[in-house]
Tab-separated table of C-alpha atoms in Angstrom:
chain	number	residue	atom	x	y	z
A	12	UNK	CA	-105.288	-184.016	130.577
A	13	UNK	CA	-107.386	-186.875	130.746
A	14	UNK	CA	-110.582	-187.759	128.754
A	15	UNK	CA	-112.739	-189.673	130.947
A	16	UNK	CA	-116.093	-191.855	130.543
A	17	UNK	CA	-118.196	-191.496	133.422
A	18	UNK	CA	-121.262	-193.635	133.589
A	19	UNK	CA	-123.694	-193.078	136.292
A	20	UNK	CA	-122.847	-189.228	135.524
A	21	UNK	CA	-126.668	-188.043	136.057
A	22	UNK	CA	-126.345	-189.968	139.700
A	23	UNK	CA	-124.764	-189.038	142.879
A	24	UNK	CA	-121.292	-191.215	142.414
A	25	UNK	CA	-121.087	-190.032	138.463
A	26	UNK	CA	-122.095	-186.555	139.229
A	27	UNK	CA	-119.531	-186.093	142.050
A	28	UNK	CA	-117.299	-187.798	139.941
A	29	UNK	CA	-117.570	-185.899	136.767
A	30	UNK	CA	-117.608	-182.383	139.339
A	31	UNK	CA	-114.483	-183.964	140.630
A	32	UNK	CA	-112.696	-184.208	137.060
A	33	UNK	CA	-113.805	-181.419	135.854
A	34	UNK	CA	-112.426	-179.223	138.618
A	35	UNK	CA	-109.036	-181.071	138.109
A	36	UNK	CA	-108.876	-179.545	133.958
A	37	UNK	CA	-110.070	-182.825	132.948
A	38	UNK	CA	-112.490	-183.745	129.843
A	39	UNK	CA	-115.512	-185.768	130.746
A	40	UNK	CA	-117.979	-188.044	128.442
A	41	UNK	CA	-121.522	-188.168	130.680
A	42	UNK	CA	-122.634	-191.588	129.792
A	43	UNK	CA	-126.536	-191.062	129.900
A	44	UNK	CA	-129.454	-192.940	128.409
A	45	UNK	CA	-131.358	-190.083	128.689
A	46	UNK	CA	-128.558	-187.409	127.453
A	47	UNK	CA	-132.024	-184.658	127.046
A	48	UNK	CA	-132.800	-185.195	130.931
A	49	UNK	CA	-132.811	-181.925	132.707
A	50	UNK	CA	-129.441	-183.477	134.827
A	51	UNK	CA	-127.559	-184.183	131.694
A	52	UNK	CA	-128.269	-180.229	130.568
A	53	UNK	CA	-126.903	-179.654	134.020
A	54	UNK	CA	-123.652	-181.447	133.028
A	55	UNK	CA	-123.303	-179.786	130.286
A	56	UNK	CA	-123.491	-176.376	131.837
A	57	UNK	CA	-120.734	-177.444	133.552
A	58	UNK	CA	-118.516	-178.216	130.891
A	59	UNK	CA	-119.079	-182.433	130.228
A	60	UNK	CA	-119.316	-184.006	127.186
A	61	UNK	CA	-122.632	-185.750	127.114
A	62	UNK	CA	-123.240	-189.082	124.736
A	63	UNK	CA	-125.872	-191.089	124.863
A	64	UNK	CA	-124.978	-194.677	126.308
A	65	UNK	CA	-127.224	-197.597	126.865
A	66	UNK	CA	-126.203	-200.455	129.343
A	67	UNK	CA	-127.818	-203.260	127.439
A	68	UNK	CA	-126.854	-201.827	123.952
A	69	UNK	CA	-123.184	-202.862	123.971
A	70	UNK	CA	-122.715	-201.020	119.890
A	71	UNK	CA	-123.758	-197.576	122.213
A	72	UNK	CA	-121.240	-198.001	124.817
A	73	UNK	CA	-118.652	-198.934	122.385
A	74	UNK	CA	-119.628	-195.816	120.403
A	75	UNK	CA	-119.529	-193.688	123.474
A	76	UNK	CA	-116.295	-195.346	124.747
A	77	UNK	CA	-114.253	-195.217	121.814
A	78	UNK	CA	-110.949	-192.758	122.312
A	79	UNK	CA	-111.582	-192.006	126.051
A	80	UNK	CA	-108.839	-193.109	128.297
A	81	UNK	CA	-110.396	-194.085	130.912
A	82	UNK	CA	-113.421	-195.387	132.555
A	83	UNK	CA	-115.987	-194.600	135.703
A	84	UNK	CA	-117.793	-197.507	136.319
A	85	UNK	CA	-121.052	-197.466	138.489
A	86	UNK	CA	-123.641	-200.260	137.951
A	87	UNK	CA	-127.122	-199.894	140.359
A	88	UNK	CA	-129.544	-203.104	140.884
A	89	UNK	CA	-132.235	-200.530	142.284
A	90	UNK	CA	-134.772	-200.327	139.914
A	91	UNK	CA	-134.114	-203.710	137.980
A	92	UNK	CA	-132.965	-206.550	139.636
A	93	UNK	CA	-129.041	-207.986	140.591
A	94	UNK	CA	-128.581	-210.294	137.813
A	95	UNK	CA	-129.451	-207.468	135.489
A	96	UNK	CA	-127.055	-205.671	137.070
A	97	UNK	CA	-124.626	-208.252	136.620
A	98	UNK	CA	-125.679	-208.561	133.057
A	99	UNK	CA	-124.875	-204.564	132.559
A	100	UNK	CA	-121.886	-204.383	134.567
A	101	UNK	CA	-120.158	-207.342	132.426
A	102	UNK	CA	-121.263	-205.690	129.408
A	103	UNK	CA	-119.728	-202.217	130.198
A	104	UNK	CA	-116.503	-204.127	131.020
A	105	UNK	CA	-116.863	-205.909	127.825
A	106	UNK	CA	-117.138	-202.828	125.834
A	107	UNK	CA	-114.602	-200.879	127.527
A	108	UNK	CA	-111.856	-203.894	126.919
A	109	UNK	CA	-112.940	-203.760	122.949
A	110	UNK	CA	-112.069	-200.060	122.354
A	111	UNK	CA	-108.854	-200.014	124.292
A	112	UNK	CA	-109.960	-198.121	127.561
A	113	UNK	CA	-106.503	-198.019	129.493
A	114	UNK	CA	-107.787	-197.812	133.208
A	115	UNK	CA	-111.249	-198.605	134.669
A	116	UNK	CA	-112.093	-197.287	137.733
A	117	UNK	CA	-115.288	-199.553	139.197
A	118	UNK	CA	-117.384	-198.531	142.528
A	119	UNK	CA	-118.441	-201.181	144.162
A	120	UNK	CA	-119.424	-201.791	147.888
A	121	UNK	CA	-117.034	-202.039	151.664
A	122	UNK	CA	-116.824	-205.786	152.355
A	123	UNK	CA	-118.500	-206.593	148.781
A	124	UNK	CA	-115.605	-209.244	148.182
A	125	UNK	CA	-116.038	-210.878	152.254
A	126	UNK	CA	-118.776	-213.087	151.473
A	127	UNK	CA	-121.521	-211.241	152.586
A	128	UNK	CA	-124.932	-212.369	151.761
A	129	UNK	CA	-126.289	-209.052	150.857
A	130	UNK	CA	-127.694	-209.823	147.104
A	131	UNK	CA	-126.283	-206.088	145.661
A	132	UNK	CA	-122.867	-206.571	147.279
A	133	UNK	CA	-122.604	-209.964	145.843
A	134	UNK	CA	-124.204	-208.554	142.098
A	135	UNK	CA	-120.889	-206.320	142.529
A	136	UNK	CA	-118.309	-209.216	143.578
A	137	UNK	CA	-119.285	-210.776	140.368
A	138	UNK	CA	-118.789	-207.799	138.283
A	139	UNK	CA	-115.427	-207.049	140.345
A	140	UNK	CA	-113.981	-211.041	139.369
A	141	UNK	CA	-115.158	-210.275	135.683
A	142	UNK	CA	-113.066	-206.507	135.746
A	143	UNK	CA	-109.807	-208.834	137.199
A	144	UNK	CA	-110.338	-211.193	133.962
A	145	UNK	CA	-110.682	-208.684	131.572
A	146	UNK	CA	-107.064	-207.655	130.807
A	147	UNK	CA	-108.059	-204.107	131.197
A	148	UNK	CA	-106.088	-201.743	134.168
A	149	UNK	CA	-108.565	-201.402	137.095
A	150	UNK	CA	-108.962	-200.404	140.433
A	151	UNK	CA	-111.906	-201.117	142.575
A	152	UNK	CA	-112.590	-198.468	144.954
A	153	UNK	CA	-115.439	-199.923	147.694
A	154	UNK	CA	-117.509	-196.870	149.447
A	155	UNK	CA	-119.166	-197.683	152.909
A	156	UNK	CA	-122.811	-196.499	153.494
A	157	UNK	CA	-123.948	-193.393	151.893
A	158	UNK	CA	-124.872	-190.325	153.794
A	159	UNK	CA	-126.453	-188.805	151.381
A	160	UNK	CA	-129.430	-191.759	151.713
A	161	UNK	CA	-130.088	-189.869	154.713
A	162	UNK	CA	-131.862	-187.059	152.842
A	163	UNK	CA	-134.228	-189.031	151.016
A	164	UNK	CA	-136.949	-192.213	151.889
A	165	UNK	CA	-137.810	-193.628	155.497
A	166	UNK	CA	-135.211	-191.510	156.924
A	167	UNK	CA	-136.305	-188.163	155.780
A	168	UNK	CA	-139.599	-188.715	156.295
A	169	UNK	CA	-138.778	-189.714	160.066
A	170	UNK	CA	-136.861	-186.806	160.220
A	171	UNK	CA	-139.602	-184.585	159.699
A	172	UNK	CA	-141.280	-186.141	162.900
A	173	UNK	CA	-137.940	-185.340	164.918
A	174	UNK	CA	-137.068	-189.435	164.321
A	175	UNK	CA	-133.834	-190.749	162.813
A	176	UNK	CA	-135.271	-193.960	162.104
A	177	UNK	CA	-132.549	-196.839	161.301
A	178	UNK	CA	-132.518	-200.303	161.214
A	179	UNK	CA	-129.363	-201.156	163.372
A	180	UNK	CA	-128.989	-200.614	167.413
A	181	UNK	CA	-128.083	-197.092	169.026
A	182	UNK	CA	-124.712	-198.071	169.782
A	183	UNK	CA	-123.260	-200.163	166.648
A	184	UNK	CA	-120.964	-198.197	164.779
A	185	UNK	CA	-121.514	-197.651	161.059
A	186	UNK	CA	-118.301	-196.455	158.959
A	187	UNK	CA	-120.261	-193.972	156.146
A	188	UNK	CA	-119.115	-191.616	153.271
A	189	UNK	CA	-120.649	-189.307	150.974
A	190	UNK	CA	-121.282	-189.149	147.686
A	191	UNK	CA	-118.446	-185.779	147.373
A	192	UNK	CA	-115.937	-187.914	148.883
A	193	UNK	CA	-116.332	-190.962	146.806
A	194	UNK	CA	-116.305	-188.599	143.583
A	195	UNK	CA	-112.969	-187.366	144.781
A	196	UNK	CA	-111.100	-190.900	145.337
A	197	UNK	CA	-112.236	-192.033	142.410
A	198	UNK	CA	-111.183	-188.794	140.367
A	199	UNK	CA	-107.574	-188.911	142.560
A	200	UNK	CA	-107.245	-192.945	141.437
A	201	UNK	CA	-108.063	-192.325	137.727
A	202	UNK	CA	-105.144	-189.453	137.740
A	203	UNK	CA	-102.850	-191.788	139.362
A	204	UNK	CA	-103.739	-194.895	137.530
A	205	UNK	CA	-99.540	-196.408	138.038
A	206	UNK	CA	-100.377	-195.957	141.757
A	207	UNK	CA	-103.800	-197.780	142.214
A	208	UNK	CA	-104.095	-200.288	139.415
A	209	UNK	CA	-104.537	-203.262	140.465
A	210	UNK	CA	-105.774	-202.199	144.062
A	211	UNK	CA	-109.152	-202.849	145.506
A	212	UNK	CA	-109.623	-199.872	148.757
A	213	UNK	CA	-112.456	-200.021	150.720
A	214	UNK	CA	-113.395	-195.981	151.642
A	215	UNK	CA	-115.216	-194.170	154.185
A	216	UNK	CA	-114.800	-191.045	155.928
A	217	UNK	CA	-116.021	-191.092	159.314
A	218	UNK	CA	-117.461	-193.617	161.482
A	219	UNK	CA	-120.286	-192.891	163.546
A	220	UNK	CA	-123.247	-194.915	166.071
A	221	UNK	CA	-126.943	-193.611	165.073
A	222	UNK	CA	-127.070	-192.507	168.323
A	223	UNK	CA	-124.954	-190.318	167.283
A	224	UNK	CA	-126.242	-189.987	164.295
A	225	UNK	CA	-128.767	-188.661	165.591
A	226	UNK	CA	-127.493	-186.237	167.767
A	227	UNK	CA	-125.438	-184.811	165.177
A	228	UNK	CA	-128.701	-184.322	163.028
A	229	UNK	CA	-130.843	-182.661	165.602
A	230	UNK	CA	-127.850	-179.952	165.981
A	231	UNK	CA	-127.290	-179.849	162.296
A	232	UNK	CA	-131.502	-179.541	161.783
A	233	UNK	CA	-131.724	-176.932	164.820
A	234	UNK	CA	-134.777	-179.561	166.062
A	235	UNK	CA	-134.502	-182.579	168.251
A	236	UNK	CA	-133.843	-186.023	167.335
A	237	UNK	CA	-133.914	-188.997	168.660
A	238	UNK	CA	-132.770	-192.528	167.190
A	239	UNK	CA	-135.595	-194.740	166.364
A	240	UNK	CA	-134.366	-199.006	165.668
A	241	UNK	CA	-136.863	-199.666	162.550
A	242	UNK	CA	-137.002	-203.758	163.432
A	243	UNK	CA	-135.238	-205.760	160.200
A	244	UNK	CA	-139.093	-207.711	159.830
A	245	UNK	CA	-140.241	-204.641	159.013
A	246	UNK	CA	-136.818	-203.637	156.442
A	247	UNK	CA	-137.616	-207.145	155.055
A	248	UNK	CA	-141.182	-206.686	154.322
A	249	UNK	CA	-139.973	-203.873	151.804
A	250	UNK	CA	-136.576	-205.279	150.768
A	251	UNK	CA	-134.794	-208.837	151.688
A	252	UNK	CA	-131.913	-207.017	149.941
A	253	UNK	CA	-131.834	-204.134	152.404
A	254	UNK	CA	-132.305	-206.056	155.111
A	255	UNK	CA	-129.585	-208.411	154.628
A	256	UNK	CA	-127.873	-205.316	154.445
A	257	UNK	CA	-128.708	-204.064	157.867
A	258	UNK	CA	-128.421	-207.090	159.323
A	259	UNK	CA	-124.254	-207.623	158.110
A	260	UNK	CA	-124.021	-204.031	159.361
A	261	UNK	CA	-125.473	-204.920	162.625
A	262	UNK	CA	-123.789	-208.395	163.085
A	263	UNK	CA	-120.235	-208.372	161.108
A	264	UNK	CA	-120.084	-204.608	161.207
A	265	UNK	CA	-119.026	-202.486	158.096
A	266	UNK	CA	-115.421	-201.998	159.241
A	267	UNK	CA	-112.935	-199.241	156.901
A	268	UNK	CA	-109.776	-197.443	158.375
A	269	UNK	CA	-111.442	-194.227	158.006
A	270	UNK	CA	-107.778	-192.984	159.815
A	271	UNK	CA	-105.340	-194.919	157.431
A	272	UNK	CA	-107.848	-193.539	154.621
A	273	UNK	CA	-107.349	-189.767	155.938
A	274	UNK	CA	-103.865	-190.206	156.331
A	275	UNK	CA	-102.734	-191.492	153.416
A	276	UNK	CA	-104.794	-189.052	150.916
A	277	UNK	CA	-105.369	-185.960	152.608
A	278	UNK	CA	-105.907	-184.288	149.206
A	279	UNK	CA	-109.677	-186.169	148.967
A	280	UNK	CA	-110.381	-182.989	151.446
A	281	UNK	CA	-112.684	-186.184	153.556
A	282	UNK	CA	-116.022	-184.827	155.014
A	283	UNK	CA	-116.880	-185.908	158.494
A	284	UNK	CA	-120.863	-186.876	159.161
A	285	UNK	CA	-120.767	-183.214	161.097
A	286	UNK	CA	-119.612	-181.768	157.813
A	287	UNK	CA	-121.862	-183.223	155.462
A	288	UNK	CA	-124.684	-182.979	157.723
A	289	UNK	CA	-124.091	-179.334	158.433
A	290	UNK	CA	-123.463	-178.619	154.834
A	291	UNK	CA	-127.343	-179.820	153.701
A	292	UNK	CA	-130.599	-177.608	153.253
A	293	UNK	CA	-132.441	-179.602	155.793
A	294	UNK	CA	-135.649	-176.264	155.540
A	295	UNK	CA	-135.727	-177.590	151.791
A	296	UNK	CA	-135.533	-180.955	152.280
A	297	UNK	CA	-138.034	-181.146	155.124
A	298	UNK	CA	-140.654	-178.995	153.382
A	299	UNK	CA	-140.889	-181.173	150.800
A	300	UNK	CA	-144.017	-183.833	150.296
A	301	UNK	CA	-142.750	-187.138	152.960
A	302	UNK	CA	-142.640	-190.352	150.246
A	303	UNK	CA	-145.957	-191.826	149.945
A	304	UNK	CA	-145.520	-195.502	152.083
C-alpha cells in the first residue's frame, strides 16, 4: 500500500486522482490550502487524509510531504498568472526532493514539450525540465483537452441555447479526455512507478470533430445542437492564452494515439466522448444560472 500526496485534490485531476487511489486500497494526503472547504470534508468522507499545504509556503509542503511516498503533482496558472505557476510548480518539486518523495507523478499538457506558443503549456515545459533536474523519480503524464470544460463557461451557456459554441472549425479533429480517465493513468503510473519512471505519455481517450461534438451532445442532451465556430478575435479579447490555445489546436492539431493508449492499458477502463457525455446531468447543469459575460 502506497501513501500518496495528491495536490490539486479539491480539483478535477486531484479529485479523480485521489478517487482513483483510494479505490485501489491506497492512503491519500489531500494537499489543500483550504483543508475546511466543503470539498476537502468531501475527501474526507471518502477516506483521504487531508493536510493543509500552501504552494508558496515551501515549510507547509515540506510538512505535508514528509513520509509519503509519492507525489501527484498538478500546478494551474488560471487564477494567477504562468510565471506564478512556474514559481509554485518549482517549489513543490523543491519540497518534494527535500523530504525524500520516491516518485512524482506531474500532469502537464499533450504537446506541452513541442514548442507550442500557448503561455500555460509552456509554464508546464518549464516545470517538466525542472522535475528532469531534480534527482527525484518522475513521470510526466500529458492529458489532451478536457471534456469536462464542456460543462461549465461559454460552452454551457451555449448549450442552453441548443449551441456548442467552439473556437476551432466543424471538421478539425480534437483528441480529448476526461478528468476520470486522467485520475486513473496517473493512479495506474504511481503503482507502477519501475514501469513509467522516467517516461513522459501524452493521454487522451477519444478523438472527436465538434461537429461531432456536437451531435453527440444533442443525443446525449435529448435537444438539438448545432456547432457554432466562436472566431479566435473574439477567444483573444478574453484570453491571448486560450486563444493561442485554439489556434495550435486548429493549425498543428492536438495529435495522441488514443488506440496505442487503449491498447496498451486497458485497465484505465478509457471513456469515449459518448460515454462521458452520456454519463453527465445535463437537466442540472442546464438549469443552473448561464455565467454572467
Amino acid at each position: 500500500m502506497l501513501t500518496v500526496a495528491v495536490t490539486g485534490a479539491t480539483g478535477a485531476q486531484g479529485g479523480a486522482t485521489t478517487r482513483a487511489l483510494l479505490a485501489a486500497g491506497h492512503q491519500v494526503r489531500a494537499l489543500t490550502h483550504r483543508p475546511d472547504s466543503p470539498a476537502a470534508d468531501a475527501l474526507r468522507s471518502l477516506g483521504a487524509q487531508v493536510r493543509h499545504a500552501d504552494f508558496d509556503d515551501r515549510p507547509s509542503l515540506e510538512a505535508a510531504l514528509t513520509g509519503a511516498d509519492s507525489l501527484f503533482a498538478v500546478t494551474t496558472p488560471f487564477g494567477t498568472d504562468t510565471a506564478t505557476e512556474v514559481r509554485q510548480g518549482t517549489t513543490l518539486v523543491d519540497a518534494a526532493a527535500e523530504v525524500d518523495i520516491r516518485h512524482i507523478v506531474f500532469t502537464s499538457a499533450a504537446h506541452a514539450d513541442r514548442g507550442t506558443g500557448v503561455p500555460h503549456y509552456e509554464s508546464k515545459h518549464l516545470i517538466e525540465q525542472h522535475l528532469r533536474a531534480a534527482g527525484v523519480p518522475w513521470t510526466v503524464i500529458a492529458p489532451a483537452a478536457f471534456m469536462d470544460n464542456y460543462t461549465s463557461g461559454w460552452t454551457l451557456d451555449g448549450l442552453r441555447d441548443g449551441t456548442f459554441a467552439w473556437p476551432m472549425p466543424a471538421d478539425r479533429p480534437l483528441t480529448l479526455i476526461p478528468a476520470a480517465d486522467i485520475g486513473a493513468f496517473a493512479a495506474l503510473a504511481l503503482q507502477r512507478h519501475d514501469e513509467f519512471t522516467g517516461l513522459r505519455i501524452d493521454i487522451a481517450s477519444d478523438k472527436r470533430t465538434p461537429g461531432q461534438m456536437a451531435e453527440i451532445l444533442a443525443t446525449a442532451i435529448g435537444l438539438p445542437v448545432a456547432h457554432q465556430e466562436v472566431p479566435l478575435a473574439y477567444v483573444r479579447t478574453r484570453s491571448a492564452d486560450l486563444a493561442a490555445m485554439f489556434e495550435y489546436f486548429t493549425t498543428a492539431g492536438l495529435d495522441v494515439d488514443v488506440t496505442g493508449l487503449r491498447r496498451d492499458y486497458p485497465e484505465v477502463n478509457w471513456h469515449s466522448f459518448t460515454d462521458w457525455a452520456v454519463a453527465q446531468d445535463w437537466p442540472t447543469l442546464l438549469s443552473h444560472t448561464p455565467t454572467p459575460q
